[in-house]
Amino acid sequence: MAFKLLSAFVALLFVFDRSLDVQAAIARHPSQVLSVAPAAEEAIPAGTVRMQALGITKRPFSDNIKVHDADEDKILEIANTPAKQLPSYEVPKTFDGLLSPVMQGNGVLFQRESKVQSKWHKFQTELRKKGISYEHHYAKQLKWDGPYPANKEPIMMDERQVKNEDWVKFERAQFPVKLPEDTEHVIAWLRAPLTTKECFKPVGKEIPPSDHEIFMANLEPYIEFINGHDVFGTNVDMKDEDKLQFAKDLMEVNDSLDLQEKLVHGEQEEKAAKAYRDAKNLENEQLLAGLEVDTSAAEKIDLPHVERAKEAMLWAVQNITRMIEAKYPGRRFVWFRVNRWIRTHHLNQIHIFLEKEPGTIEKAVRISGLKELKELANSHPGAGILAAP
C-alpha cells in the first residue's frame, strides 16, 4: 500500500514554495493571520513553525458558492486543521515525462519558479488586506458569485458542456507551475460536480471494468472516495508498466481511513481495513512520540477495496477527459484535481498540463536547445516542417 501519509495529528508546518493549491498549507483563507509560537532552536527543525488553532466557526465565503465535495462540517474541519509537509517533484524534460508522475498521484508536487511565486505572494497579500476569501475572489472573477442554478445543473460534466460558460471556463494558469518547455499549464473551472452517478455509466462502446457491478451496487461511497482524494486522468495511451503504477502515490488525507472502510466488500476486506487502521494508528503514535516511524506493517497489508476505488476513480472521471479533449482537439494532456485538504479554496479547479501545439514546440526547441525536445519535434506529424535546425 503506497498511500502518502498526511497525519491529522502533526502540528508542524514546513514552509517552502509550493503550487497554487498547496498554498493552503500556509493560509486556508487570506484573511487569516497565522500565529507562530516561539520555540527553542533545538526544539524543532530549522524552517519549521508551530501553528496555533485557527478557531474558525463559519465558512469564510458566501452560501451562493456551492461546494460539491465537502459539507459544512468538513469545510470547517479542514479550515481548522494544521497544514502538512509536502515534498517537491523534479520537473521532467518533456511532456512525456509528466504522464507517469501525475497519473501516480504526484501532480500537486510540481512547484512554481521564484518569480511566479513572488507574484502569488503579492496576490495573497492583496486579498488578505481586503479581507476577501479565495472563493469570493475567483467566483466573482468567473461571474459565478450569484445564486447557484441548481435546477439547471448538468447530470454530468462532459464534452456537451465544453462551451457552456455557466458551468465550465478554461484559462491559462495565472500562477503556473514550472513545466517542461513543451508544456503549458491551463486551468478548467467547474461550477457543477466533477463526479456524479451518471459518470459511472458506460458511454458509447466503452467496456466497464471488471468490478463495475460492485461500484453500481454501492455508488455513494465511491463518489465520496473520489471527492475526498486527488483525481487525475489523461488522453494519452499509457504504457503497460505505467498502468500498473496508476495512483500508487495517491495521497492519504485525514479522513482516508473512514472513506476506505465504507468500501469494504466481504469479511476479508473488513479484516484488512481494520489491520490497516491499527497500523496507521501505531505510526501516528510513533510520530507524536518523536520516534522513527515504521511504515512496513501498513505497507504489507493488501487493500483490494482501495485498489477497487482507484479503478472506480479512473473509470468515473473519463467525462472530464472527454471535455478537455473537446476543448483542445488533437492535443495531448494530463490533468488532476487536488484534494480538499490541500487545495487553497473550495472551487472545483482542474489543472491541465497541455502539450503545446507543434509550432510552439519548435520555438521551445530553439530556445532551450534540449535534445529531448528536438527528438519530440521530429516525431510530430509534419516533422519535415517542425524539425529544429
mmCIF file of C-alpha atoms in Angstrom:
data_model
loop_
_atom_site.group_PDB
_atom_site.id
_atom_site.type_symbol
_atom_site.label_atom_id
_atom_site.label_comp_id
_atom_site.label_asym_id
_atom_site.label_seq_id
_atom_site.Cartn_x
_atom_site.Cartn_y
_atom_site.Cartn_z
ATOM 1 C CA MET A 1 0.000 0.000 0.000
ATOM 2 C CA ALA A 2 1.708 3.169 -1.169
ATOM 3 C CA PHE A 3 -0.515 5.941 0.159
ATOM 4 C CA LYS A 4 1.345 9.049 1.295
ATOM 5 C CA LEU A 5 0.568 9.735 4.940
ATOM 6 C CA LEU A 6 -0.549 13.245 5.897
ATOM 7 C CA SER A 7 -1.077 12.839 9.619
ATOM 8 C CA ALA A 8 -4.085 14.529 11.146
ATOM 9 C CA PHE A 9 -2.177 14.971 14.367
ATOM 10 C CA VAL A 10 1.025 16.704 13.339
ATOM 11 C CA ALA A 11 1.244 20.393 14.212
ATOM 12 C CA LEU A 12 4.494 21.049 12.374
ATOM 13 C CA LEU A 13 4.495 23.036 9.153
ATOM 14 C CA PHE A 14 7.420 23.161 6.740
ATOM 15 C CA VAL A 15 7.236 26.369 4.680
ATOM 16 C CA PHE A 16 8.619 26.401 1.147
ATOM 17 C CA ASP A 17 7.455 27.447 -2.326
ATOM 18 C CA ARG A 18 4.537 25.343 -3.487
ATOM 19 C CA SER A 19 1.990 25.166 -6.286
ATOM 20 C CA LEU A 20 -1.224 27.214 -6.058
ATOM 21 C CA ASP A 21 -3.316 24.520 -4.418
ATOM 22 C CA VAL A 22 -0.635 23.680 -1.873
ATOM 23 C CA GLN A 23 -0.622 27.263 -0.620
ATOM 24 C CA ALA A 24 -3.444 26.055 1.609
ATOM 25 C CA ALA A 25 -0.579 24.835 3.764
ATOM 26 C CA ILE A 26 0.243 28.462 4.571
ATOM 27 C CA ALA A 27 -3.234 30.002 4.842
ATOM 28 C CA ARG A 28 -6.564 28.396 4.049
ATOM 29 C CA HIS A 29 -8.170 31.831 3.888
ATOM 30 C CA PRO A 30 -6.219 35.003 3.029
ATOM 31 C CA SER A 31 -7.819 36.961 5.869
ATOM 32 C CA GLN A 32 -6.407 34.507 8.411
ATOM 33 C CA VAL A 33 -3.350 35.656 10.308
ATOM 34 C CA LEU A 34 -1.343 32.657 11.436
ATOM 35 C CA SER A 35 0.152 32.826 14.921
ATOM 36 C CA VAL A 36 3.607 31.338 15.199
ATOM 37 C CA ALA A 37 4.570 30.195 18.668
ATOM 38 C CA PRO A 38 8.215 30.802 19.623
ATOM 39 C CA ALA A 39 10.306 27.722 20.273
ATOM 40 C CA ALA A 40 13.818 26.942 21.370
ATOM 41 C CA GLU A 41 16.174 26.450 18.438
ATOM 42 C CA GLU A 42 16.784 22.837 19.317
ATOM 43 C CA ALA A 43 13.088 22.047 19.829
ATOM 44 C CA ILE A 44 12.055 21.914 16.178
ATOM 45 C CA PRO A 45 13.879 21.537 12.858
ATOM 46 C CA ALA A 46 15.093 24.642 11.044
ATOM 47 C CA GLY A 47 12.448 26.180 8.825
ATOM 48 C CA THR A 48 9.623 24.753 10.900
ATOM 49 C CA VAL A 49 6.885 26.661 12.718
ATOM 50 C CA ARG A 50 4.053 25.710 15.018
ATOM 51 C CA MET A 51 0.513 26.752 14.206
ATOM 52 C CA GLN A 52 -1.997 27.632 16.899
ATOM 53 C CA ALA A 53 -5.617 26.562 16.425
ATOM 54 C CA LEU A 54 -7.328 28.844 13.939
ATOM 55 C CA GLY A 55 -10.726 28.719 15.637
ATOM 56 C CA ILE A 56 -12.833 29.262 12.506
ATOM 57 C CA THR A 57 -16.529 28.753 13.292
ATOM 58 C CA LYS A 58 -18.259 29.501 9.973
ATOM 59 C CA ARG A 59 -17.437 29.174 6.304
ATOM 60 C CA PRO A 60 -15.480 32.249 5.145
ATOM 61 C CA PHE A 61 -17.371 32.678 1.871
ATOM 62 C CA SER A 62 -20.908 33.174 0.530
ATOM 63 C CA ASP A 63 -23.579 30.472 0.595
ATOM 64 C CA ASN A 64 -24.048 31.206 -3.120
ATOM 65 C CA ILE A 65 -20.804 29.327 -3.753
ATOM 66 C CA LYS A 66 -21.766 25.683 -3.981
ATOM 67 C CA VAL A 67 -19.207 23.210 -2.638
ATOM 68 C CA HIS A 68 -19.852 19.770 -4.101
ATOM 69 C CA ASP A 69 -17.222 17.654 -2.382
ATOM 70 C CA ALA A 70 -17.373 18.904 1.223
ATOM 71 C CA ASP A 71 -20.320 19.624 3.518
ATOM 72 C CA GLU A 72 -20.296 22.498 6.034
ATOM 73 C CA ASP A 73 -18.777 20.407 8.827
ATOM 74 C CA LYS A 74 -15.999 19.204 6.528
ATOM 75 C CA ILE A 75 -15.257 22.760 5.349
ATOM 76 C CA LEU A 76 -14.808 23.883 8.971
ATOM 77 C CA GLU A 77 -12.780 20.807 9.899
ATOM 78 C CA ILE A 78 -10.397 21.492 7.016
ATOM 79 C CA ALA A 79 -10.190 25.210 7.821
ATOM 80 C CA ASN A 80 -9.114 24.408 11.390
ATOM 81 C CA THR A 81 -6.609 21.679 10.530
ATOM 82 C CA PRO A 82 -2.859 22.423 10.703
ATOM 83 C CA ALA A 83 -1.058 22.271 7.383
ATOM 84 C CA LYS A 84 1.113 19.375 6.290
ATOM 85 C CA GLN A 85 4.600 18.944 4.911
ATOM 86 C CA LEU A 86 4.773 18.070 1.211
ATOM 87 C CA PRO A 87 7.843 17.281 -0.876
ATOM 88 C CA SER A 88 8.527 18.780 -4.299
ATOM 89 C CA TYR A 89 8.831 16.888 -7.581
ATOM 90 C CA GLU A 90 11.599 17.404 -10.131
ATOM 91 C CA VAL A 91 10.365 18.781 -13.454
ATOM 92 C CA PRO A 92 10.895 16.311 -16.321
ATOM 93 C CA LYS A 93 12.437 17.488 -19.585
ATOM 94 C CA THR A 94 9.412 16.896 -21.833
ATOM 95 C CA PHE A 95 5.649 16.422 -21.661
ATOM 96 C CA ASP A 96 6.029 12.638 -21.852
ATOM 97 C CA GLY A 97 7.894 12.726 -18.560
ATOM 98 C CA LEU A 98 4.846 14.253 -16.838
ATOM 99 C CA LEU A 99 2.453 11.408 -17.564
ATOM 100 C CA SER A 100 3.703 8.855 -15.083
ATOM 101 C CA PRO A 101 4.188 11.250 -12.108
ATOM 102 C CA VAL A 102 0.743 12.822 -12.482
ATOM 103 C CA MET A 103 -1.020 9.500 -13.037
ATOM 104 C CA GLN A 104 0.733 8.078 -9.978
ATOM 105 C CA GLY A 105 -0.691 10.935 -7.897
ATOM 106 C CA ASN A 106 2.158 13.460 -7.785
ATOM 107 C CA GLY A 107 0.724 16.309 -9.869
ATOM 108 C CA VAL A 108 0.324 18.613 -6.871
ATOM 109 C CA LEU A 109 4.035 18.378 -6.066
ATOM 110 C CA PHE A 110 5.252 20.433 -9.031
ATOM 111 C CA GLN A 111 6.442 23.890 -7.943
ATOM 112 C CA ARG A 112 6.487 27.407 -9.341
ATOM 113 C CA GLU A 113 9.528 29.367 -10.391
ATOM 114 C CA SER A 114 10.567 32.016 -7.868
ATOM 115 C CA LYS A 115 9.281 34.972 -9.932
ATOM 116 C CA VAL A 116 5.842 33.409 -10.253
ATOM 117 C CA GLN A 117 5.874 32.521 -6.573
ATOM 118 C CA SER A 118 6.571 36.161 -5.704
ATOM 119 C CA LYS A 119 3.551 37.209 -7.756
ATOM 120 C CA TRP A 120 1.471 34.648 -5.893
ATOM 121 C CA HIS A 121 2.590 36.038 -2.525
ATOM 122 C CA LYS A 122 1.696 39.559 -3.680
ATOM 123 C CA PHE A 123 -1.741 38.315 -4.745
ATOM 124 C CA GLN A 124 -2.215 36.662 -1.340
ATOM 125 C CA THR A 125 -1.236 39.858 0.458
ATOM 126 C CA GLU A 126 -3.698 41.956 -1.538
ATOM 127 C CA LEU A 127 -6.581 39.599 -0.752
ATOM 128 C CA ARG A 128 -5.594 39.478 2.908
ATOM 129 C CA LYS A 129 -5.598 43.264 3.193
ATOM 130 C CA LYS A 130 -9.085 43.379 1.688
ATOM 131 C CA GLY A 131 -10.324 40.505 3.858
ATOM 132 C CA ILE A 132 -11.529 38.632 0.771
ATOM 133 C CA SER A 133 -11.615 34.845 0.532
ATOM 134 C CA TYR A 134 -10.157 32.979 -2.422
ATOM 135 C CA GLU A 135 -13.625 31.565 -3.092
ATOM 136 C CA HIS A 136 -15.187 35.020 -3.288
ATOM 137 C CA HIS A 137 -12.389 36.375 -5.485
ATOM 138 C CA TYR A 138 -12.492 33.555 -8.015
ATOM 139 C CA ALA A 139 -16.288 33.217 -8.077
ATOM 140 C CA LYS A 140 -16.608 36.928 -8.822
ATOM 141 C CA GLN A 141 -13.897 36.732 -11.481
ATOM 142 C CA LEU A 142 -15.736 33.813 -13.113
ATOM 143 C CA LYS A 143 -19.110 35.583 -12.729
ATOM 144 C CA TRP A 144 -20.350 32.648 -10.680
ATOM 145 C CA ASP A 145 -20.982 34.614 -7.484
ATOM 146 C CA GLY A 146 -24.768 34.756 -7.886
ATOM 147 C CA PRO A 147 -27.282 32.183 -6.591
ATOM 148 C CA TYR A 148 -26.391 28.636 -7.630
ATOM 149 C CA PRO A 149 -28.697 27.480 -10.504
ATOM 150 C CA ALA A 150 -29.384 24.007 -9.097
ATOM 151 C CA ASN A 151 -32.364 23.409 -11.397
ATOM 152 C CA LYS A 152 -30.068 23.754 -14.444
ATOM 153 C CA GLU A 153 -27.177 21.655 -13.137
ATOM 154 C CA PRO A 154 -25.950 19.132 -15.760
ATOM 155 C CA ILE A 155 -26.290 15.477 -14.826
ATOM 156 C CA MET A 156 -22.654 15.095 -15.863
ATOM 157 C CA MET A 157 -19.914 17.481 -16.949
ATOM 158 C CA ASP A 158 -18.536 16.300 -20.288
ATOM 159 C CA GLU A 159 -17.912 17.377 -23.885
ATOM 160 C CA ARG A 160 -21.520 18.586 -24.215
ATOM 161 C CA GLN A 161 -20.857 21.454 -21.780
ATOM 162 C CA VAL A 162 -17.451 22.499 -23.131
ATOM 163 C CA LYS A 163 -18.775 25.827 -24.493
ATOM 164 C CA ASN A 164 -21.270 26.471 -21.698
ATOM 165 C CA GLU A 165 -19.592 29.107 -19.527
ATOM 166 C CA ASP A 166 -22.376 28.875 -16.974
ATOM 167 C CA TRP A 167 -20.711 25.609 -15.917
ATOM 168 C CA VAL A 168 -17.116 25.489 -17.161
ATOM 169 C CA LYS A 169 -14.433 28.031 -18.029
ATOM 170 C CA PHE A 170 -10.922 27.441 -19.329
ATOM 171 C CA GLU A 171 -7.984 29.810 -18.877
ATOM 172 C CA ARG A 172 -4.219 29.829 -18.796
ATOM 173 C CA ALA A 173 -2.958 29.413 -15.236
ATOM 174 C CA GLN A 174 -2.411 32.777 -13.561
ATOM 175 C CA PHE A 175 0.337 31.349 -11.355
ATOM 176 C CA PRO A 176 1.628 28.381 -13.380
ATOM 177 C CA VAL A 177 3.961 25.760 -12.006
ATOM 178 C CA LYS A 178 7.285 25.127 -13.695
ATOM 179 C CA LEU A 179 6.802 22.617 -16.509
ATOM 180 C CA PRO A 180 8.798 21.291 -19.467
ATOM 181 C CA GLU A 181 9.309 23.747 -22.333
ATOM 182 C CA ASP A 182 6.833 21.809 -24.492
ATOM 183 C CA THR A 183 4.011 22.011 -21.921
ATOM 184 C CA GLU A 184 1.638 24.731 -20.751
ATOM 185 C CA HIS A 185 -0.428 24.963 -17.574
ATOM 186 C CA VAL A 186 -4.148 25.502 -18.165
ATOM 187 C CA ILE A 187 -6.995 25.665 -15.645
ATOM 188 C CA ALA A 188 -10.550 24.410 -16.103
ATOM 189 C CA TRP A 189 -13.019 25.773 -13.553
ATOM 190 C CA LEU A 190 -16.141 23.670 -12.947
ATOM 191 C CA ARG A 191 -19.243 25.040 -11.308
ATOM 192 C CA ALA A 192 -21.022 21.672 -11.361
ATOM 193 C CA PRO A 193 -19.897 18.475 -9.593
ATOM 194 C CA LEU A 194 -16.875 16.693 -11.013
ATOM 195 C CA THR A 195 -18.339 13.251 -10.312
ATOM 196 C CA THR A 196 -21.983 12.147 -10.306
ATOM 197 C CA LYS A 197 -23.733 8.778 -10.564
ATOM 198 C CA GLU A 198 -24.076 9.347 -14.307
ATOM 199 C CA CYS A 199 -20.276 9.273 -14.637
ATOM 200 C CA PHE A 200 -20.205 5.562 -13.784
ATOM 201 C CA LYS A 201 -22.376 4.541 -16.749
ATOM 202 C CA PRO A 202 -20.627 3.352 -19.938
ATOM 203 C CA VAL A 203 -20.696 5.808 -22.840
ATOM 204 C CA GLY A 204 -20.867 4.504 -26.403
ATOM 205 C CA LYS A 205 -18.695 1.415 -26.814
ATOM 206 C CA GLU A 206 -16.850 1.793 -23.521
ATOM 207 C CA ILE A 207 -16.226 -1.515 -21.764
ATOM 208 C CA PRO A 208 -16.793 -1.242 -17.995
ATOM 209 C CA PRO A 209 -14.077 -2.509 -15.622
ATOM 210 C CA SER A 210 -14.474 -5.942 -14.071
ATOM 211 C CA ASP A 211 -15.728 -4.547 -10.747
ATOM 212 C CA HIS A 212 -18.331 -2.275 -12.334
ATOM 213 C CA GLU A 213 -21.247 -4.180 -10.781
ATOM 214 C CA ILE A 214 -19.741 -3.670 -7.316
ATOM 215 C CA PHE A 215 -19.444 0.085 -7.988
ATOM 216 C CA MET A 216 -23.015 0.348 -9.214
ATOM 217 C CA ALA A 217 -24.433 -1.585 -6.253
ATOM 218 C CA ASN A 218 -22.962 0.888 -3.769
ATOM 219 C CA LEU A 219 -22.125 4.119 -5.613
ATOM 220 C CA GLU A 220 -22.192 6.721 -2.843
ATOM 221 C CA PRO A 221 -19.044 5.519 -1.010
ATOM 222 C CA TYR A 222 -17.133 5.502 -4.304
ATOM 223 C CA ILE A 223 -18.234 9.045 -5.087
ATOM 224 C CA GLU A 224 -17.230 10.068 -1.541
ATOM 225 C CA PHE A 225 -13.816 8.446 -2.014
ATOM 226 C CA ILE A 226 -13.275 10.291 -5.305
ATOM 227 C CA ASN A 227 -14.461 13.568 -3.757
ATOM 228 C CA GLY A 228 -12.081 13.129 -0.836
ATOM 229 C CA HIS A 229 -8.870 12.417 -2.740
ATOM 230 C CA ASP A 230 -6.771 13.718 -5.610
ATOM 231 C CA VAL A 231 -8.219 12.841 -9.005
ATOM 232 C CA PHE A 232 -6.373 12.592 -12.314
ATOM 233 C CA GLY A 233 -6.667 11.462 -15.918
ATOM 234 C CA THR A 234 -5.129 11.668 -19.376
ATOM 235 C CA ASN A 235 -5.996 11.166 -23.039
ATOM 236 C CA VAL A 236 -2.617 9.547 -23.713
ATOM 237 C CA ASP A 237 -2.335 5.769 -24.079
ATOM 238 C CA MET A 238 -0.179 4.740 -21.152
ATOM 239 C CA LYS A 239 2.471 2.040 -21.314
ATOM 240 C CA ASP A 240 1.592 -1.231 -19.587
ATOM 241 C CA GLU A 241 4.207 -0.646 -16.885
ATOM 242 C CA ASP A 242 2.758 2.817 -16.204
ATOM 243 C CA LYS A 243 -0.759 1.410 -15.959
ATOM 244 C CA LEU A 244 0.442 -0.856 -13.160
ATOM 245 C CA GLN A 245 1.696 2.224 -11.293
ATOM 246 C CA PHE A 246 -1.609 4.114 -11.544
ATOM 247 C CA ALA A 247 -2.404 6.002 -8.295
ATOM 248 C CA LYS A 248 0.389 4.216 -6.413
ATOM 249 C CA ASP A 249 1.234 7.503 -4.664
ATOM 250 C CA LEU A 250 -2.356 8.616 -4.106
ATOM 251 C CA MET A 251 -2.156 10.989 -1.164
ATOM 252 C CA GLU A 252 -3.675 9.725 2.063
ATOM 253 C CA VAL A 253 -5.567 12.516 3.814
ATOM 254 C CA ASN A 254 -7.087 12.997 7.260
ATOM 255 C CA ASP A 255 -10.304 11.111 6.568
ATOM 256 C CA SER A 256 -8.926 8.481 4.175
ATOM 257 C CA LEU A 257 -9.361 5.578 6.590
ATOM 258 C CA ASP A 258 -13.025 6.431 7.145
ATOM 259 C CA LEU A 259 -13.627 6.693 3.398
ATOM 260 C CA GLN A 260 -11.788 3.430 2.750
ATOM 261 C CA GLU A 261 -13.774 1.467 5.313
ATOM 262 C CA LYS A 262 -17.044 2.363 3.592
ATOM 263 C CA LEU A 263 -15.809 0.456 0.528
ATOM 264 C CA VAL A 264 -15.173 -2.950 2.100
ATOM 265 C CA HIS A 265 -16.851 -5.883 0.405
ATOM 266 C CA GLY A 266 -16.776 -9.067 2.442
ATOM 267 C CA GLU A 267 -15.111 -10.316 5.619
ATOM 268 C CA GLN A 268 -11.544 -10.435 4.281
ATOM 269 C CA GLU A 269 -11.616 -6.796 3.218
ATOM 270 C CA GLU A 270 -13.129 -5.869 6.574
ATOM 271 C CA LYS A 271 -10.221 -7.530 8.392
ATOM 272 C CA ALA A 272 -7.691 -5.857 6.092
ATOM 273 C CA ALA A 273 -9.225 -2.419 6.690
ATOM 274 C CA LYS A 274 -9.085 -2.910 10.473
ATOM 275 C CA ALA A 275 -5.475 -4.112 10.366
ATOM 276 C CA TYR A 276 -4.518 -1.133 8.222
ATOM 277 C CA ARG A 277 -6.164 1.323 10.611
ATOM 278 C CA ASP A 278 -4.326 -0.274 13.554
ATOM 279 C CA ALA A 279 -1.019 0.006 11.683
ATOM 280 C CA LYS A 280 -1.662 3.665 10.840
ATOM 281 C CA ASN A 281 -2.630 4.462 14.433
ATOM 282 C CA LEU A 282 0.682 2.960 15.556
ATOM 283 C CA GLU A 283 2.530 5.143 13.027
ATOM 284 C CA ASN A 284 0.823 8.237 14.457
ATOM 285 C CA GLU A 285 1.790 7.235 17.997
ATOM 286 C CA GLN A 286 5.418 6.858 16.903
ATOM 287 C CA LEU A 287 5.281 10.220 15.157
ATOM 288 C CA LEU A 288 3.878 12.018 18.185
ATOM 289 C CA ALA A 289 6.457 10.382 20.435
ATOM 290 C CA GLY A 290 9.262 11.658 18.215
ATOM 291 C CA LEU A 291 10.282 8.135 17.232
ATOM 292 C CA GLU A 292 11.293 6.878 13.816
ATOM 293 C CA VAL A 293 8.093 5.886 12.025
ATOM 294 C CA ASP A 294 7.973 2.269 10.874
ATOM 295 C CA THR A 295 5.635 2.071 7.864
ATOM 296 C CA SER A 296 6.424 -1.544 6.974
ATOM 297 C CA ALA A 297 3.386 -3.051 8.731
ATOM 298 C CA ALA A 298 0.905 -0.901 6.811
ATOM 299 C CA GLU A 299 2.748 -1.392 3.525
ATOM 300 C CA LYS A 300 2.466 -5.183 3.785
ATOM 301 C CA ILE A 301 -1.336 -5.138 4.025
ATOM 302 C CA ASP A 302 -3.219 -5.766 0.785
ATOM 303 C CA LEU A 303 -6.236 -3.482 0.435
ATOM 304 C CA PRO A 304 -8.316 -4.736 -2.502
ATOM 305 C CA HIS A 305 -11.151 -2.341 -1.630
ATOM 306 C CA VAL A 306 -8.797 0.634 -2.036
ATOM 307 C CA GLU A 307 -7.408 -0.672 -5.336
ATOM 308 C CA ARG A 308 -11.001 -1.087 -6.498
ATOM 309 C CA ALA A 309 -11.722 2.525 -5.514
ATOM 310 C CA LYS A 310 -8.753 3.701 -7.588
ATOM 311 C CA GLU A 311 -10.122 1.738 -10.533
ATOM 312 C CA ALA A 312 -13.511 3.370 -9.954
ATOM 313 C CA MET A 313 -11.885 6.790 -9.977
ATOM 314 C CA LEU A 314 -10.081 6.139 -13.258
ATOM 315 C CA TRP A 315 -13.353 4.935 -14.792
ATOM 316 C CA ALA A 316 -15.634 7.641 -13.403
ATOM 317 C CA VAL A 317 -13.599 10.701 -14.446
ATOM 318 C CA GLN A 318 -13.410 9.898 -18.158
ATOM 319 C CA ASN A 319 -16.111 12.538 -18.652
ATOM 320 C CA ILE A 320 -13.588 15.219 -17.681
ATOM 321 C CA THR A 321 -11.021 13.836 -20.115
ATOM 322 C CA ARG A 322 -13.597 13.928 -22.926
ATOM 323 C CA MET A 323 -14.488 17.518 -22.036
ATOM 324 C CA ILE A 324 -10.846 18.618 -22.180
ATOM 325 C CA GLU A 325 -10.391 16.764 -25.480
ATOM 326 C CA ALA A 326 -13.341 18.690 -26.913
ATOM 327 C CA LYS A 327 -11.726 21.963 -25.838
ATOM 328 C CA TYR A 328 -8.283 21.072 -27.194
ATOM 329 C CA PRO A 329 -8.850 18.600 -30.072
ATOM 330 C CA GLY A 330 -5.757 16.726 -31.175
ATOM 331 C CA ARG A 331 -3.698 17.881 -28.164
ATOM 332 C CA ARG A 332 -2.195 15.530 -25.586
ATOM 333 C CA PHE A 333 -2.684 16.325 -21.918
ATOM 334 C CA VAL A 334 -2.714 15.014 -18.381
ATOM 335 C CA TRP A 335 -4.866 16.603 -15.674
ATOM 336 C CA PHE A 336 -5.555 16.472 -11.954
ATOM 337 C CA ARG A 337 -7.818 17.933 -9.286
ATOM 338 C CA VAL A 338 -6.306 18.484 -5.826
ATOM 339 C CA ASN A 339 -7.988 17.047 -2.734
ATOM 340 C CA ARG A 340 -9.944 19.302 -0.386
ATOM 341 C CA TRP A 341 -7.370 19.078 2.432
ATOM 342 C CA ILE A 342 -4.515 20.555 0.402
ATOM 343 C CA ARG A 343 -6.044 22.953 -2.120
ATOM 344 C CA THR A 344 -6.274 26.671 -1.451
ATOM 345 C CA HIS A 345 -10.021 27.039 -1.952
ATOM 346 C CA HIS A 346 -13.223 25.033 -2.399
ATOM 347 C CA LEU A 347 -13.999 25.833 -6.019
ATOM 348 C CA ASN A 348 -13.714 22.950 -8.471
ATOM 349 C CA GLN A 349 -10.390 23.632 -10.185
ATOM 350 C CA ILE A 350 -8.779 21.247 -12.660
ATOM 351 C CA HIS A 351 -5.101 21.629 -13.510
ATOM 352 C CA ILE A 352 -4.295 20.640 -17.095
ATOM 353 C CA PHE A 353 -0.741 20.035 -18.276
ATOM 354 C CA LEU A 354 -1.248 20.527 -22.008
ATOM 355 C CA GLU A 355 1.329 19.684 -24.633
ATOM 356 C CA LYS A 356 1.963 22.731 -26.765
ATOM 357 C CA GLU A 357 0.986 22.782 -30.407
ATOM 358 C CA PRO A 358 3.714 21.664 -32.848
ATOM 359 C CA GLY A 359 4.673 25.204 -33.889
ATOM 360 C CA THR A 360 5.255 26.296 -30.307
ATOM 361 C CA ILE A 361 7.225 23.122 -29.588
ATOM 362 C CA GLU A 362 9.581 24.093 -32.405
ATOM 363 C CA LYS A 363 10.023 27.520 -30.796
ATOM 364 C CA ALA A 364 10.731 25.896 -27.428
ATOM 365 C CA VAL A 365 13.373 23.719 -29.085
ATOM 366 C CA ARG A 366 15.167 26.767 -30.405
ATOM 367 C CA ILE A 367 15.053 28.479 -27.021
ATOM 368 C CA SER A 368 16.091 25.541 -24.878
ATOM 369 C CA GLY A 369 18.280 23.503 -27.206
ATOM 370 C CA LEU A 370 17.279 20.354 -25.322
ATOM 371 C CA LYS A 371 17.991 17.165 -27.235
ATOM 372 C CA GLU A 372 14.778 15.572 -25.960
ATOM 373 C CA LEU A 373 12.673 18.408 -27.345
ATOM 374 C CA LYS A 374 14.404 18.181 -30.716
ATOM 375 C CA GLU A 375 13.532 14.499 -30.874
ATOM 376 C CA LEU A 376 9.956 15.317 -29.868
ATOM 377 C CA ALA A 377 9.615 17.938 -32.601
ATOM 378 C CA ASN A 378 10.966 15.488 -35.181
ATOM 379 C CA SER A 379 8.482 12.836 -34.060
ATOM 380 C CA HIS A 380 5.411 15.014 -34.686
ATOM 381 C CA PRO A 381 3.311 14.752 -37.854
ATOM 382 C CA GLY A 382 4.806 17.160 -40.384
ATOM 383 C CA ALA A 383 8.258 16.710 -38.916
ATOM 384 C CA GLY A 384 9.855 17.998 -42.094
ATOM 385 C CA ILE A 385 8.394 21.380 -41.195
ATOM 386 C CA LEU A 386 8.876 21.126 -37.440
ATOM 387 C CA ALA A 387 12.379 19.726 -37.212
ATOM 388 C CA ALA A 388 14.706 22.089 -35.399
ATOM 389 C CA PRO A 389 17.710 23.361 -37.403
#
